[in-house]
Coordinates of C-alpha atoms and ligand atoms in Angstrom, one line a residue:
M1 CA 0.0 0.0 0.0
S2 CA 1.3 3.4 -0.9
N3 CA 2.2 5.8 1.9
S4 CA 1.8 8.8 -0.4
L5 CA -0.6 11.5 0.5
P6 CA -3.9 11.8 -1.5
Y7 CA -2.6 15.2 -2.7
S8 CA 0.7 16.4 -3.8
R9 CA 2.8 19.0 -1.9
K10 CA 2.6 21.0 -5.1
D11 CA -1.2 21.3 -4.8
V12 CA -0.9 22.7 -1.4
D13 CA 1.6 25.3 -2.4
Y14 CA -0.5 26.2 -5.4
D15 CA -3.6 26.6 -3.3
N16 CA -1.7 28.9 -1.0
A17 CA -0.2 30.8 -3.8
K18 CA -3.6 31.3 -5.4
F19 CA -4.7 33.3 -2.4
R20 CA -1.5 35.1 -1.9
H21 CA -1.2 38.8 -2.8
R22 CA 1.5 39.3 -5.4
S23 CA 3.1 42.7 -5.6
F24 CA 3.8 44.5 -8.9
F25 CA 7.5 43.9 -8.5
K26 CA 7.0 40.2 -8.0
V27 CA 4.8 39.9 -11.1
I28 CA 7.6 41.6 -13.1
T29 CA 10.4 39.5 -11.6
Q30 CA 8.5 36.3 -12.1
S31 CA 7.6 37.0 -15.7
F32 CA 11.3 38.0 -16.2
L33 CA 12.5 34.8 -14.6
T34 CA 10.2 32.6 -16.6
S35 CA 10.7 34.3 -20.0
N36 CA 13.2 33.4 -22.7
R37 CA 14.9 36.7 -22.2
K38 CA 16.1 35.5 -18.8
R39 CA 18.1 32.7 -20.5
D40 CA 19.5 35.1 -23.1
C41 CA 20.6 37.6 -20.4
I42 CA 22.1 35.1 -18.0
S43 CA 24.3 33.8 -20.7
C44 CA 26.3 37.1 -20.9
S45 CA 28.2 38.8 -18.0
T46 CA 26.4 42.2 -18.4
G47 CA 23.2 40.4 -18.3
K48 CA 24.3 38.6 -15.2
F49 CA 25.2 41.8 -13.5
L50 CA 21.9 43.4 -14.4
F51 CA 20.0 40.4 -13.2
L52 CA 21.7 40.5 -9.9
I53 CA 20.9 44.2 -9.5
L54 CA 17.2 43.4 -10.3
I55 CA 17.1 40.6 -7.6
F56 CA 18.7 42.8 -4.9
G57 CA 16.3 45.7 -5.8
V58 CA 13.3 43.5 -5.5
A59 CA 14.5 42.0 -2.2
Y60 CA 15.2 45.6 -0.8
L61 CA 11.7 46.7 -1.7
M62 CA 10.1 43.7 -0.1
L63 CA 12.0 44.2 3.1
T64 CA 11.2 47.9 3.5
H65 CA 7.5 47.8 2.5
D66 CA 4.7 46.1 4.2
T67 CA 3.4 43.8 1.5
I68 CA 0.6 42.2 3.6
P69 CA -2.6 43.1 1.8
S70 CA -4.3 45.8 3.9
R71 CA -7.8 44.4 3.3
V72 CA -7.2 41.2 5.1
V73 CA -7.4 42.3 8.7
S74 CA -8.1 40.0 11.6
R75 CA -10.8 40.8 14.1
D76 CA -8.2 41.2 16.8
Q77 CA -6.5 43.8 14.7
V78 CA -9.6 45.7 14.2
F79 CA -10.3 45.8 17.9
G80 CA -6.7 46.7 18.7
I81 CA -6.0 43.4 20.5
R82 CA -2.3 43.1 20.5
K83 CA -0.9 39.7 20.3
N84 CA 2.8 38.9 21.0
E85 CA 3.2 42.4 22.5
D86 CA 6.6 41.5 23.8
N87 CA 8.1 41.1 20.3
N88 CA 11.1 43.4 20.1
S89 CA 12.4 44.9 16.9
S90 CA 14.9 42.3 16.1
T91 CA 12.3 39.6 16.1
H92 CA 10.2 41.9 14.0
D93 CA 13.0 42.2 11.5
A94 CA 13.5 38.5 11.5
G95 CA 9.8 38.1 10.8
R96 CA 10.2 40.3 7.8
L97 CA 13.0 38.1 6.5
K98 CA 10.8 35.1 7.1
K99 CA 8.0 36.7 5.2
F100 CA 10.4 37.3 2.3
W101 CA 11.5 33.7 2.1
R102 CA 8.2 32.1 2.9
R103 CA 5.1 34.3 2.8
A104 CA 2.1 33.4 4.9
P105 CA -0.7 31.9 3.0
R106 CA -3.5 34.4 2.5
L107 CA -6.6 33.5 4.3
P108 CA -9.7 32.7 2.3
P109 CA -11.7 35.9 1.6
Q110 CA -13.8 36.9 4.7
L111 CA -16.3 39.5 5.7
P112 CA -15.1 42.5 7.7
P113 CA -15.6 41.7 11.4
D114 CA -18.5 44.0 12.0
T115 CA -20.7 42.5 9.3
K116 CA -20.4 39.0 10.7
V117 CA -23.4 37.4 12.2
S118 CA -22.3 35.7 15.4
T119 CA -23.0 32.1 16.2
N120 CA -25.4 33.0 18.9
G121 CA -27.5 34.7 16.3
I122 CA -26.9 38.3 17.3
N123 CA -26.6 40.6 14.4
H124 CA -23.7 43.0 14.3
V125 CA -24.6 46.2 12.5
P126 CA -22.0 47.1 9.9
A127 CA -20.0 49.7 11.6
T128 CA -17.1 51.9 11.4
L129 CA -16.3 51.9 15.0
D130 CA -15.1 55.5 15.2
D131 CA -18.2 56.8 13.5
K132 CA -19.7 59.2 16.1
S133 CA -23.3 58.9 14.8
L134 CA -23.1 55.1 15.3
W135 CA -22.5 55.6 19.0
I136 CA -25.2 58.2 19.3
T137 CA -27.6 55.7 17.7
R138 CA -26.5 53.0 20.0
Q139 CA -26.7 55.2 23.1
Q140 CA -30.3 56.1 22.0
K141 CA -31.1 52.4 21.9
V142 CA -30.0 52.0 25.5
K143 CA -32.1 54.9 26.5
E144 CA -35.1 53.3 24.8
A145 CA -34.3 50.1 26.7
F146 CA -34.3 52.0 30.0
T147 CA -37.7 53.6 29.2
Y148 CA -39.0 50.2 28.3
A149 CA -37.8 48.7 31.6
W150 CA -39.2 51.6 33.6
S151 CA -42.6 51.5 31.8
G152 CA -42.9 47.7 32.6
Y153 CA -42.0 48.4 36.2
K154 CA -44.4 51.3 36.5
K155 CA -47.2 49.4 34.9
Y156 CA -47.0 46.3 37.1
A157 CA -44.9 47.0 40.1
M158 CA -44.8 50.8 40.9
G159 CA -43.6 51.2 44.5
Y160 CA -42.4 47.6 45.0
D161 CA -38.8 46.8 45.1
E162 CA -38.6 44.8 42.0
L163 CA -40.7 43.8 38.9
M164 CA -41.5 40.2 38.2
P165 CA -42.0 40.8 34.5
V166 CA -43.3 37.3 33.5
S167 CA -45.9 37.2 36.3
Q168 CA -46.6 41.0 35.7
R169 CA -46.5 41.9 39.4
G170 CA -44.2 43.5 42.0
I171 CA -42.2 42.0 44.8
D172 CA -40.5 43.4 47.9
G173 CA -37.2 41.6 48.1
L174 CA -35.3 44.4 49.7
G175 CA -37.5 45.5 52.6
G176 CA -40.1 47.5 50.7
L177 CA -38.5 50.9 50.1
G178 CA -39.3 51.0 46.4
A179 CA -35.7 50.1 45.6
T180 CA -36.2 50.2 41.8
V181 CA -37.6 53.7 41.9
V182 CA -34.6 55.1 43.8
D183 CA -32.1 53.0 41.9
A184 CA -33.4 54.2 38.5
L185 CA -33.8 57.9 39.5
D186 CA -30.3 59.1 38.8
T187 CA -30.1 57.0 35.6
A188 CA -33.1 58.9 34.3
M189 CA -31.4 62.2 35.2
I190 CA -28.2 61.1 33.5
M191 CA -30.1 60.1 30.4
G192 CA -32.2 63.3 30.5
I193 CA -35.6 61.6 30.7
D194 CA -37.6 64.2 32.5
E195 CA -40.8 62.2 32.5
V196 CA -39.2 59.4 34.5
V197 CA -37.4 61.8 36.7
A198 CA -40.8 63.4 37.5
E199 CA -42.4 60.0 38.1
A200 CA -39.7 58.6 40.3
G201 CA -39.1 61.9 42.1
S202 CA -42.7 62.4 42.9
W203 CA -42.9 58.9 44.3
V204 CA -39.9 59.6 46.5
E205 CA -41.5 62.8 47.7
E206 CA -44.9 61.2 48.4
H207 CA -44.1 57.8 49.8
L208 CA -40.5 57.2 50.8
A209 CA -40.4 59.0 54.1
Q210 CA -43.4 57.2 55.3
R211 CA -42.0 53.8 54.1
I212 CA -38.8 54.5 56.0
S213 CA -40.6 55.2 59.2
E214 CA -42.9 52.2 58.9
K215 CA -40.9 49.4 57.4
G216 CA -39.3 46.5 59.2
Q217 CA -36.0 44.7 58.6
V218 CA -33.6 45.8 55.9
N219 CA -30.0 44.9 55.1
L220 CA -27.7 47.7 55.9
F221 CA -25.5 47.3 52.8
E222 CA -28.2 46.8 50.2
T223 CA -30.2 49.8 51.5
T224 CA -27.1 52.0 51.7
I225 CA -25.8 51.2 48.3
R226 CA -29.1 51.3 46.4
V227 CA -31.5 53.7 48.4
L228 CA -29.2 56.0 50.3
G229 CA -26.7 56.1 47.3
G230 CA -29.5 56.7 44.9
L231 CA -31.0 59.5 46.9
L232 CA -27.6 61.2 47.4
S233 CA -26.7 61.1 43.8
A234 CA -30.1 62.4 42.8
Y235 CA -29.5 65.2 45.2
H236 CA -26.2 66.1 43.6
L237 CA -27.3 65.7 40.0
S238 CA -30.4 67.7 40.4
G239 CA -28.4 70.6 41.8
G240 CA -28.9 70.2 45.5
E241 CA -25.5 71.7 46.5
K242 CA -26.2 74.7 44.3
G243 CA -29.6 75.2 46.0
M244 CA -31.6 74.8 42.8
N245 CA -33.3 72.2 40.8
I246 CA -31.3 71.8 37.6
S247 CA -33.0 68.5 36.5
H248 CA -36.1 70.4 35.4
A249 CA -38.3 67.7 36.8
G250 CA -39.1 66.1 40.1
P251 CA -39.3 67.7 43.5
N252 CA -36.9 70.2 45.1
P253 CA -33.5 68.4 45.6
S254 CA -33.8 69.1 49.3
V255 CA -36.4 66.3 49.4
Y256 CA -33.8 63.8 48.4
L257 CA -31.4 65.1 51.1
E258 CA -34.0 65.1 53.9
T259 CA -35.1 61.6 52.9
A260 CA -31.5 60.5 52.9
K261 CA -30.8 61.9 56.4
N262 CA -34.0 60.2 57.7
L263 CA -32.8 56.9 56.3
G264 CA -29.1 57.4 57.4
D265 CA -30.2 58.2 61.0
R266 CA -31.9 54.8 61.2
L267 CA -29.2 52.9 59.5
L268 CA -26.7 54.4 62.0
S269 CA -28.0 52.1 64.7
A270 CA -26.2 49.1 62.9
F271 CA -22.9 50.8 63.9
T272 CA -23.9 52.2 67.3
S273 CA -25.5 48.9 68.5
S274 CA -22.5 46.8 67.7
P275 CA -19.9 46.1 70.5
T276 CA -17.1 46.7 67.9
P277 CA -16.6 49.1 65.0
I278 CA -18.0 46.4 62.7
P279 CA -21.7 47.0 62.1
F280 CA -24.5 44.5 62.4
S281 CA -25.9 43.5 59.1
D282 CA -29.6 44.3 59.6
V283 CA -31.6 47.2 60.7
V284 CA -35.3 47.4 61.7
L285 CA -36.3 50.7 60.3
H286 CA -39.5 51.6 62.3
D287 CA -37.7 51.3 65.7
S288 CA -34.1 51.9 64.6
S289 CA -32.8 48.7 66.2
A290 CA -30.1 46.7 64.6
H291 CA -29.3 42.9 64.6
P292 CA -26.6 40.6 63.4
A293 CA -27.4 38.3 60.5
P294 CA -28.6 34.7 61.5
G295 CA -25.2 33.1 62.4
G296 CA -23.9 36.3 63.8
L297 CA -21.5 37.2 61.0
S298 CA -21.3 40.1 58.6
S299 CA -19.9 39.9 55.1
T300 CA -16.5 41.7 54.7
S301 CA -17.7 43.5 51.5
E302 CA -20.9 44.6 53.2
V303 CA -19.3 46.4 56.2
S304 CA -16.7 48.0 54.0
T305 CA -19.0 49.2 51.3
L306 CA -20.9 52.0 53.1
Q307 CA -18.2 54.7 53.4
L308 CA -18.7 56.6 50.2
E309 CA -22.4 57.1 51.0
F310 CA -22.0 58.0 54.7
N311 CA -19.1 60.4 54.0
Y312 CA -21.0 62.2 51.4
L313 CA -24.1 62.4 53.6
S314 CA -21.9 64.0 56.2
S315 CA -20.5 66.4 53.7
V316 CA -23.9 67.7 52.4
S317 CA -25.7 67.5 55.7
G318 CA -22.9 69.2 57.6
D319 CA -23.2 66.5 60.3
P320 CA -20.0 64.5 60.7
K321 CA -21.6 61.5 62.6
Y322 CA -22.4 59.5 59.5
G323 CA -18.9 59.5 58.0
M324 CA -17.2 59.1 61.4
E325 CA -19.1 55.8 62.1
A326 CA -18.5 54.4 58.7
M327 CA -14.8 55.3 58.7
K328 CA -14.3 53.5 61.9
V329 CA -14.8 50.2 60.1
M330 CA -11.9 50.9 57.7
E331 CA -9.6 52.1 60.4
H332 CA -10.4 48.9 62.4
I333 CA -9.9 46.6 59.3
K334 CA -6.6 48.3 58.8
S335 CA -5.4 46.9 62.0
L336 CA -6.4 43.3 61.2
P337 CA -4.0 40.6 59.9
K338 CA -4.2 39.9 56.2
I339 CA -2.7 37.7 53.6
E340 CA -0.8 40.1 51.3
G341 CA -3.7 42.5 51.6
L342 CA -6.3 39.8 51.0
V343 CA -9.0 39.2 53.5
P344 CA -11.5 36.5 54.5
I345 CA -15.1 37.1 53.4
Y346 CA -16.6 37.0 56.9
I347 CA -16.1 39.2 59.9
S348 CA -17.7 39.2 63.3
P349 CA -19.4 42.3 64.7
D350 CA -18.9 40.6 68.1
S351 CA -15.2 40.1 68.1
G352 CA -14.3 42.5 65.4
Q353 CA -12.2 39.6 63.8
F354 CA -12.2 38.1 60.4
I355 CA -13.8 34.6 60.5
G356 CA -12.8 31.6 58.4
Q357 CA -10.1 31.5 55.7
N358 CA -12.2 31.9 52.5
I359 CA -10.6 34.5 50.3
R360 CA -12.3 35.6 47.1
L361 CA -13.1 38.7 45.0
G362 CA -16.5 37.5 44.2
S363 CA -19.6 37.5 46.5
R364 CA -19.0 38.8 50.0
G365 CA -15.5 40.0 49.2
D366 CA -15.8 42.1 46.0
S367 CA -16.5 45.7 46.9
Y368 CA -14.2 45.7 50.0
Y369 CA -11.3 46.1 47.4
E370 CA -13.4 48.5 45.3
Y371 CA -14.0 50.9 48.3
L372 CA -10.4 50.9 49.5
L373 CA -9.6 52.7 46.3
K374 CA -12.8 54.7 45.9
V375 CA -13.0 56.1 49.4
W376 CA -9.4 57.3 49.0
L377 CA -10.3 58.8 45.6
Q378 CA -13.4 60.5 47.1
S379 CA -11.2 62.4 49.5
G380 CA -9.4 64.0 46.7
T381 CA -6.3 61.7 46.8
S382 CA -3.4 63.9 47.7
S383 CA -5.3 66.3 49.8
D384 CA -6.2 64.0 52.7
K385 CA -3.1 62.4 54.3
N386 CA -5.2 60.7 57.0
I387 CA -6.8 58.5 54.4
S388 CA -3.8 57.4 52.5
Y389 CA -3.7 54.2 54.4
L390 CA -6.7 53.1 52.3
Y391 CA -4.7 53.5 49.1
D392 CA -1.8 51.5 50.7
M393 CA -4.2 48.7 51.6
Y394 CA -5.6 48.7 48.0
K395 CA -2.1 48.5 46.5
E396 CA -1.0 45.7 48.8
A397 CA -4.3 43.8 48.0
M398 CA -3.8 44.1 44.3
N399 CA -0.3 42.8 44.6
G400 CA -1.8 39.9 46.6
V401 CA -4.3 39.4 43.8
R402 CA -1.6 39.3 41.2
H403 CA 0.6 37.0 43.3
R404 CA -1.9 34.5 44.7
L405 CA -5.1 34.6 42.7
V406 CA -4.3 35.2 39.0
Q407 CA -3.8 32.2 36.7
K408 CA -4.1 31.4 33.1
T409 CA -6.3 28.9 31.3
V410 CA -5.4 26.1 29.1
P411 CA -5.4 25.8 26.1
N412 CA -5.7 29.5 25.3
G413 CA -4.2 31.5 28.1
L414 CA -7.2 33.6 29.3
V415 CA -6.2 35.4 32.5
F416 CA -8.6 34.9 35.5
V417 CA -8.9 35.5 39.2
G418 CA -9.6 32.4 41.2
E419 CA -10.3 31.8 44.9
L420 CA -8.6 30.5 48.0
P421 CA -11.5 28.8 49.8
A422 CA -9.2 27.3 52.5
G423 CA -6.9 30.3 52.8
K424 CA -3.3 30.8 51.9
D425 CA -2.3 27.1 52.6
G426 CA -5.3 25.6 50.9
A427 CA -5.9 24.7 47.3
F428 CA -6.5 27.2 44.6
S429 CA -10.0 27.1 43.1
P430 CA -10.3 28.2 39.4
K431 CA -13.7 29.6 40.1
M432 CA -14.6 33.2 39.1
D433 CA -18.0 34.8 39.9
H434 CA -19.3 37.2 37.3
L435 CA -19.2 39.7 40.2
V436 CA -15.3 39.7 39.9
C437 CA -15.7 41.5 36.5
F438 CA -15.9 44.7 38.6
L439 CA -12.1 44.3 39.0
P440 CA -10.9 45.4 35.6
G441 CA -12.6 48.7 36.0
T442 CA -11.2 49.2 39.5
L443 CA -7.7 48.2 38.5
A444 CA -7.7 50.7 35.6
L445 CA -9.2 53.5 37.8
G446 CA -6.5 52.8 40.4
A447 CA -3.8 53.1 37.9
T448 CA -4.7 56.4 36.3
K449 CA -6.9 57.9 39.1
G450 CA -9.6 58.6 36.5
L451 CA -7.4 60.3 33.9
T452 CA -7.0 58.8 30.5
R453 CA -3.9 56.5 30.0
K454 CA -2.5 59.2 27.7
Q455 CA -2.9 62.0 30.2
A456 CA -1.5 59.9 33.0
M457 CA 1.5 58.9 30.9
A458 CA 2.0 62.5 29.8
N459 CA 2.0 63.6 33.5
N460 CA 4.5 60.8 34.2
M461 CA 2.0 59.3 36.8
L462 CA 2.2 55.7 36.0
N463 CA 4.8 53.6 37.9
S464 CA 5.5 49.9 37.0
E465 CA 2.9 48.6 39.4
D466 CA 0.2 50.9 37.8
L467 CA 1.2 49.6 34.3
E468 CA 1.0 46.0 35.6
N469 CA -2.4 46.7 37.0
L470 CA -3.6 48.3 33.8
K471 CA -2.4 45.3 31.8
L472 CA -4.2 42.9 34.2
A473 CA -7.3 45.1 33.9
E474 CA -7.3 44.6 30.1
D475 CA -6.6 40.9 30.3
L476 CA -9.4 40.4 32.8
A477 CA -11.9 42.5 30.7
K478 CA -11.2 40.2 27.8
T479 CA -11.9 37.1 30.0
C480 CA -15.2 38.7 31.2
Y481 CA -16.1 39.4 27.5
E482 CA -15.4 35.8 26.6
M483 CA -17.6 34.6 29.5
Y484 CA -20.4 36.1 27.5
S485 CA -19.2 35.0 24.0
V486 CA -18.8 31.4 25.0
T487 CA -22.5 30.9 25.6
S488 CA -25.3 30.2 23.2
T489 CA -27.1 33.4 24.2
G490 CA -24.1 35.7 24.4
L491 CA -24.8 36.3 28.0
A492 CA -22.5 35.4 30.9
P493 CA -23.3 32.9 33.6
E494 CA -23.3 33.8 37.2
I495 CA -20.2 31.7 37.9
A496 CA -17.5 30.3 35.6
Y497 CA -14.7 27.7 36.3
F498 CA -11.6 27.7 34.2
H499 CA -9.6 24.8 32.7
T500 CA -6.0 25.0 34.0
K501 CA -3.0 22.7 34.0
E502 CA -4.3 21.2 37.4
F503 CA -8.0 21.4 36.8
S504 CA -10.3 20.1 34.1
E505 CA -13.9 19.1 33.9
Q506 CA -15.5 17.8 30.7
G507 CA -18.9 18.3 29.3
H508 CA -19.9 21.7 30.8
D509 CA -19.4 24.2 28.0
G510 CA -21.3 27.4 27.3
G511 CA -23.0 26.1 24.2
N512 CA -21.4 28.3 21.6
K513 CA -19.4 25.7 19.8
S514 CA -17.5 28.1 17.6
S515 CA -16.0 30.1 20.6
E516 CA -12.3 29.9 20.6
Y517 CA -12.5 29.6 24.4
M518 CA -15.0 26.8 24.5
H519 CA -12.5 24.5 26.2
D520 CA -11.1 27.2 28.5
I521 CA -14.4 28.1 30.2
I522 CA -16.5 25.6 32.2
I523 CA -20.0 26.4 33.2
R524 CA -21.6 24.1 35.7
P525 CA -25.3 23.5 35.4
A526 CA -26.0 25.2 38.8
D527 CA -24.2 28.3 37.7
R528 CA -25.9 29.0 34.3
H529 CA -28.2 31.8 35.4
N530 CA -27.8 35.5 34.5
L531 CA -29.2 38.2 36.7
L532 CA -28.7 41.2 34.3
R533 CA -25.6 42.1 36.3
P534 CA -23.5 45.1 35.5
E535 CA -20.0 44.3 36.4
T536 CA -18.6 43.6 32.9
V537 CA -20.1 46.5 31.2
E538 CA -19.1 48.7 34.2
S539 CA -15.5 47.6 33.6
F540 CA -15.9 48.3 29.8
F541 CA -17.1 51.8 30.6
V542 CA -14.1 52.5 32.9
L543 CA -11.6 50.9 30.5
Y544 CA -13.0 52.8 27.5
R545 CA -12.8 56.1 29.3
I546 CA -9.2 55.3 30.4
T547 CA -7.7 53.5 27.3
E548 CA -10.0 55.1 24.7
D549 CA -9.9 51.7 23.0
L550 CA -13.1 51.3 20.9
K551 CA -13.2 47.5 21.4
Y552 CA -14.8 48.1 24.8
R553 CA -17.7 49.9 23.3
E554 CA -18.1 47.2 20.7
W555 CA -18.1 44.5 23.3
G556 CA -20.6 46.4 25.4
W557 CA -22.8 46.7 22.3
Q558 CA -22.7 43.0 21.7
I559 CA -23.8 42.4 25.3
F560 CA -26.5 44.9 25.1
E561 CA -27.9 43.3 21.9
A562 CA -27.9 39.9 23.7
F563 CA -29.9 41.4 26.6
E564 CA -32.3 42.9 24.0
K565 CA -32.7 39.6 22.3
Y566 CA -33.0 37.2 25.2
T567 CA -34.2 39.1 28.3
K568 CA -36.7 41.6 27.0
I569 CA -40.3 40.6 27.9
E570 CA -43.0 41.4 25.4
T571 CA -45.5 42.6 28.0
G572 CA -42.9 44.9 29.7
G573 CA -39.6 44.9 31.4
Y574 CA -36.6 42.6 31.2
S575 CA -36.0 39.3 33.0
S576 CA -33.2 37.5 34.6
L577 CA -32.5 34.1 33.0
D578 CA -32.2 30.6 34.4
D579 CA -29.8 29.2 31.8
V580 CA -27.7 31.2 29.3
T581 CA -26.4 28.1 27.6
V582 CA -29.7 27.1 25.8
I583 CA -31.9 28.9 23.3
P584 CA -34.5 30.0 24.2
P585 CA -33.2 30.6 27.6
P586 CA -35.7 29.9 30.4
K587 CA -36.7 33.1 32.3
R588 CA -36.3 33.6 36.0
D589 CA -39.1 36.2 36.3
K590 CA -37.2 39.0 38.1
M591 CA -35.9 42.4 36.9
E592 CA -33.2 43.3 39.4
T593 CA -33.1 47.0 40.4
F594 CA -29.4 47.2 39.3
F595 CA -30.4 46.6 35.7
L596 CA -31.8 50.1 35.7
G597 CA -29.5 51.5 38.3
E598 CA -26.3 50.1 36.9
T599 CA -26.3 48.0 33.8
L600 CA -28.2 50.4 31.5
K601 CA -26.5 53.4 33.0
Y602 CA -23.0 52.1 32.4
L603 CA -23.9 51.1 28.8
Y604 CA -25.4 54.6 28.2
L605 CA -22.2 56.2 29.5
L606 CA -20.0 53.8 27.6
F607 CA -21.6 54.9 24.3
G608 CA -21.7 58.6 25.2
D609 CA -19.5 61.6 25.5
I610 CA -16.5 61.0 27.6
S611 CA -17.0 64.3 29.5
H612 CA -20.3 63.2 30.9
I613 CA -19.7 62.3 34.6
P614 CA -15.9 62.4 34.3
L615 CA -14.0 59.8 36.3
D616 CA -11.6 62.3 37.8
K617 CA -14.5 64.3 39.3
F618 CA -16.9 61.5 40.4
V619 CA -16.6 58.1 42.0
F620 CA -19.4 55.7 41.3
N621 CA -20.6 53.9 44.4
T622 CA -20.9 50.1 44.0
E623 CA -24.4 50.5 42.7
A624 CA -23.3 53.0 40.0
H625 CA -24.6 56.1 41.8
P626 CA -22.0 58.9 41.0
I627 CA -20.8 60.9 44.0
P628 CA -18.6 63.9 43.6
I629 CA -14.9 63.8 44.6
N630 CA -13.3 66.2 47.0
L631 CA -15.9 66.6 49.8
K632 CA -16.5 69.6 51.9
K633 CA -15.4 68.8 55.4
Ligands
LIG701 C1 -25.0 45.4 42.9 O1 -25.9 45.5 43.9 C2 -23.7 46.0 43.4 O2 -22.9 46.2 42.2 C3 -22.9 45.1 44.4 O3 -21.7 45.6 44.7 C4 -22.7 43.7 43.8 N1 -23.9 43.2 43.3 C5 -24.9 44.0 42.6 C6 -24.8 43.9 41.1 O4 -24.4 42.7 40.5

């Protein structure tokens, strides 16, 4: 039996040559080399000399001109994704030489990337990504989505915490303070939708004070970030500090501040009832009593994600008590032992100590790291020396993240942040909650302090640690994007595991068989839900502002389209999903308040003018409510 291949080597070379671009010089040389004149010329010495000059001339031109056809551009090149970034110039030159001797085969003709139809069925509108009008149109689509979400909520659930869009009713999952109204209010202000500002603002004016005085148990953290944060940012954006209503709709801004003070006074009992500076997790609003969570422990992220809001309340009310209580938490945590800045996810209000070993940047850990940076930024960075310990804690923690939690997947080297469920001496778990996708944005913000990368470089502000953090931010943002791309719906699961050298698990892919990262990302059946969370688009927003790289806008648009396609409910509102890996995805029947408060707000700002709510003048609380930097003391 013959061992020969069913095709000859020549055929392959021919096929490759067929698709290869041939320059004008090459055509001339080749016809010269193959013509009879070649033989005539080579037989005489002048001819030999001329022939040599011609060969050298052609070689020179090929080495000094980029002869790769400009129309054949990979998707990564379009989005500015740099591969082999570490290549130095000598390898570059070597590459040119290689190209000269053996040119890469031209790929078969393909559509430009933005005319592709993705495998999860979401159409990508043909786009020149730097076309301003494209982003105006896309921003308008987000505004329409917000109006649609609000109308559904208003129709079926006005005054309830959340909308159940499939059942077409409301539910009080957060204590009954109309959380969607307050979470959505400043988004409507930012989008300039006066009608919604008027509706939400009037509801606050007419109902919220009464609810606050009558309602029972609420969670300190959730109520602070959504309701207190929402009221305070509405106060600022509507012109409260200027003593006027600049939002042209809704009540006098003082209503927001008075309601915030009323709420803040009751929430303070969580701090003052605790025997240590660590607050209890729950407050009963009507009698201002506070209680630990069942089991007695508070989440580390919850006790350390109150300070932006309480500090700002002190600043605008002129009463220092709010900020003082909240900052005692940070001062106390500063004194506790840590693992390279990393902390366990539970803390006891009784002993004031961390409990357990579990370290992660996902649920119960996440915004601890976010607020270390943002509370420091809020104080106006260099101006307040008393607070610089927070920035030191942040930097130490990010070094700890890089050293202990960052790994790469096999086969394709995606960078992810895993967990240490049994502490520093226990095994590494390659698990990453979608919640961790806040980290790229925080890392980028921490590197440039809200300036663009260009500005920060020009001002010589970036040290090597900042650059490393910025690089990690970009790598992680890519991973977060791929957590969406890898599923059939184009929407991320709540939790992903990653295939590493030590860890693999078969049979749990995201359903998008054509994803390059199908074998890198593992999605277990219990983790396939999507709650309309904001973290990934939040990071795209921050990274776009800082790097000015349009790929973040484009990625955000793809995610928005997937939300539109799979989570929009015909009768009104948007719904969380039970399973992002199947089409059609089963609905979970809940529109979380942060879809209006965060997800749509960040998408709107991502597509909009970069001077709108600038990152060096505002910090966004963890629920995306912007709070101005540099407080009045
Ligand atoms: C929001 O309530 C906040 O962003 C919080 O910090 C984490 N979880 C949700 C959104 O996913």
